[in-house]
mmCIF file of C-alpha atoms in Angstrom:
data_model
loop_
_atom_site.group_PDB
_atom_site.id
_atom_site.type_symbol
_atom_site.label_atom_id
_atom_site.label_comp_id
_atom_site.label_asym_id
_atom_site.label_seq_id
_atom_site.Cartn_x
_atom_site.Cartn_y
_atom_site.Cartn_z
ATOM 1 C CA SER D 1 -25.693 32.764 4.436
ATOM 2 C CA GLY D 2 -27.227 35.550 2.334
ATOM 3 C CA PHE D 3 -26.745 39.158 3.276
ATOM 4 C CA GLY D 4 -23.840 39.942 5.560
ATOM 5 C CA ARG D 5 -23.848 42.561 8.284
ATOM 6 C CA GLY D 6 -22.071 45.014 5.978
ATOM 7 C CA ASP D 7 -24.743 44.628 3.301
ATOM 8 C CA VAL D 8 -27.505 45.247 5.826
ATOM 9 C CA THR D 9 -25.742 48.313 7.227
ATOM 10 C CA LEU D 10 -25.088 49.687 3.755
ATOM 11 C CA ALA D 11 -28.727 49.079 2.786
ATOM 12 C CA GLY D 12 -29.840 51.181 5.745
ATOM 13 C CA ILE D 13 -27.477 53.997 4.789
ATOM 14 C CA VAL D 14 -28.592 53.841 1.151
ATOM 15 C CA GLY D 15 -32.235 53.922 2.282
ATOM 16 C CA LEU D 16 -31.624 57.019 4.381
ATOM 17 C CA MET D 17 -29.632 58.704 1.622
ATOM 18 C CA THR D 18 -32.146 58.045 -1.144
ATOM 19 C CA GLY D 19 -35.130 58.599 1.153
ATOM 20 C CA TYR D 20 -33.944 62.124 1.811
ATOM 21 C CA VAL D 21 -34.791 63.133 -1.769
ATOM 22 C CA GLY D 22 -38.184 61.407 -1.802
ATOM 23 C CA TRP D 23 -40.022 58.315 -0.703
ATOM 24 C CA VAL D 24 -39.755 56.695 -4.155
ATOM 25 C CA GLY D 25 -35.946 56.828 -4.060
ATOM 26 C CA PRO D 26 -35.349 53.803 -1.801
ATOM 27 C CA ILE D 27 -37.729 51.708 -3.893
ATOM 28 C CA VAL D 28 -35.923 52.626 -7.116
ATOM 29 C CA ALA D 29 -32.534 52.018 -5.468
ATOM 30 C CA THR D 30 -33.582 48.568 -4.265
ATOM 31 C CA TYR D 31 -34.998 47.470 -7.598
ATOM 32 C CA ALA D 32 -32.007 48.857 -9.484
ATOM 33 C CA ALA D 33 -29.569 47.073 -7.156
ATOM 34 C CA PHE D 34 -31.290 43.719 -7.607
ATOM 35 C CA LEU D 35 -31.661 44.160 -11.378
ATOM 36 C CA LEU D 36 -28.053 45.238 -11.915
ATOM 37 C CA GLY D 37 -26.631 42.573 -9.608
ATOM 38 C CA GLY D 38 -28.839 39.894 -11.113
ATOM 39 C CA ALA D 39 -27.884 40.860 -14.656
ATOM 40 C CA TRP D 40 -24.188 40.783 -13.754
ATOM 41 C CA ALA D 41 -24.478 37.401 -12.039
ATOM 42 C CA GLY D 42 -26.594 35.983 -14.869
ATOM 43 C CA GLY D 43 -24.067 37.187 -17.423
ATOM 44 C CA ARG D 44 -21.252 35.505 -15.494
ATOM 45 C CA VAL D 45 -23.187 32.247 -15.364
ATOM 46 C CA LEU D 46 -24.009 32.401 -19.083
ATOM 47 C CA LEU D 47 -20.359 33.054 -19.929
ATOM 48 C CA ARG D 48 -19.376 30.183 -17.627
ATOM 49 C CA ARG D 49 -17.174 32.453 -15.492
ATOM 50 C CA ALA D 50 -19.117 31.459 -12.377
ATOM 51 C CA GLY D 51 -21.399 28.701 -11.180
ATOM 52 C CA ARG D 52 -24.945 28.978 -9.921
ATOM 53 C CA ARG D 53 -23.823 28.647 -6.305
ATOM 54 C CA ASP D 54 -21.018 31.238 -6.370
ATOM 55 C CA ALA D 55 -21.378 34.189 -4.031
ATOM 56 C CA VAL D 56 -22.120 37.629 -5.466
ATOM 57 C CA PRO D 57 -20.948 40.669 -3.493
ATOM 58 C CA PHE D 58 -24.015 42.867 -3.117
ATOM 59 C CA GLY D 59 -22.465 46.049 -1.683
ATOM 60 C CA PRO D 60 -21.290 47.459 -5.033
ATOM 61 C CA TRP D 61 -24.744 46.874 -6.514
ATOM 62 C CA LEU D 62 -26.390 48.669 -3.592
ATOM 63 C CA LEU D 63 -24.192 51.684 -4.309
ATOM 64 C CA ALA D 64 -24.939 51.449 -8.036
ATOM 65 C CA GLY D 65 -28.667 51.280 -7.280
ATOM 66 C CA ALA D 66 -28.347 54.359 -5.074
ATOM 67 C CA ALA D 67 -26.578 56.184 -7.878
ATOM 68 C CA VAL D 68 -29.356 55.247 -10.294
ATOM 69 C CA ALA D 69 -32.004 56.434 -7.831
ATOM 70 C CA LEU D 70 -30.240 59.754 -7.273
ATOM 71 C CA VAL D 71 -29.561 60.403 -10.973
ATOM 72 C CA VAL D 72 -32.952 59.363 -12.335
ATOM 73 C CA ASP D 73 -35.553 62.023 -11.656
ATOM 74 C CA VAL D 74 -38.507 59.997 -10.400
ATOM 75 C CA PRO D 75 -41.721 62.002 -10.063
ATOM 76 C CA PRO D 76 -43.778 61.347 -6.940
ATOM 77 C CA LEU D 77 -46.666 58.959 -7.455
ATOM 78 C CA PHE D 78 -49.169 61.071 -5.507
#
């Protein structure tokens, strides 16, 4: 009742795409997706446009997180 098959498939594709540029890319993409999606959902709850139990489509936020990871130049940690 959480991630659908499409979200899992898209997460794998995003991981491969962002992992091609560096090993930090998938980590940044994942964090960015959760932060952006969480901020959007929290804003909807605060504005009373949605309830706490409403579903949030995660696919668009995975793509937004991938875009953030590919645009932001993250230096390697080691």
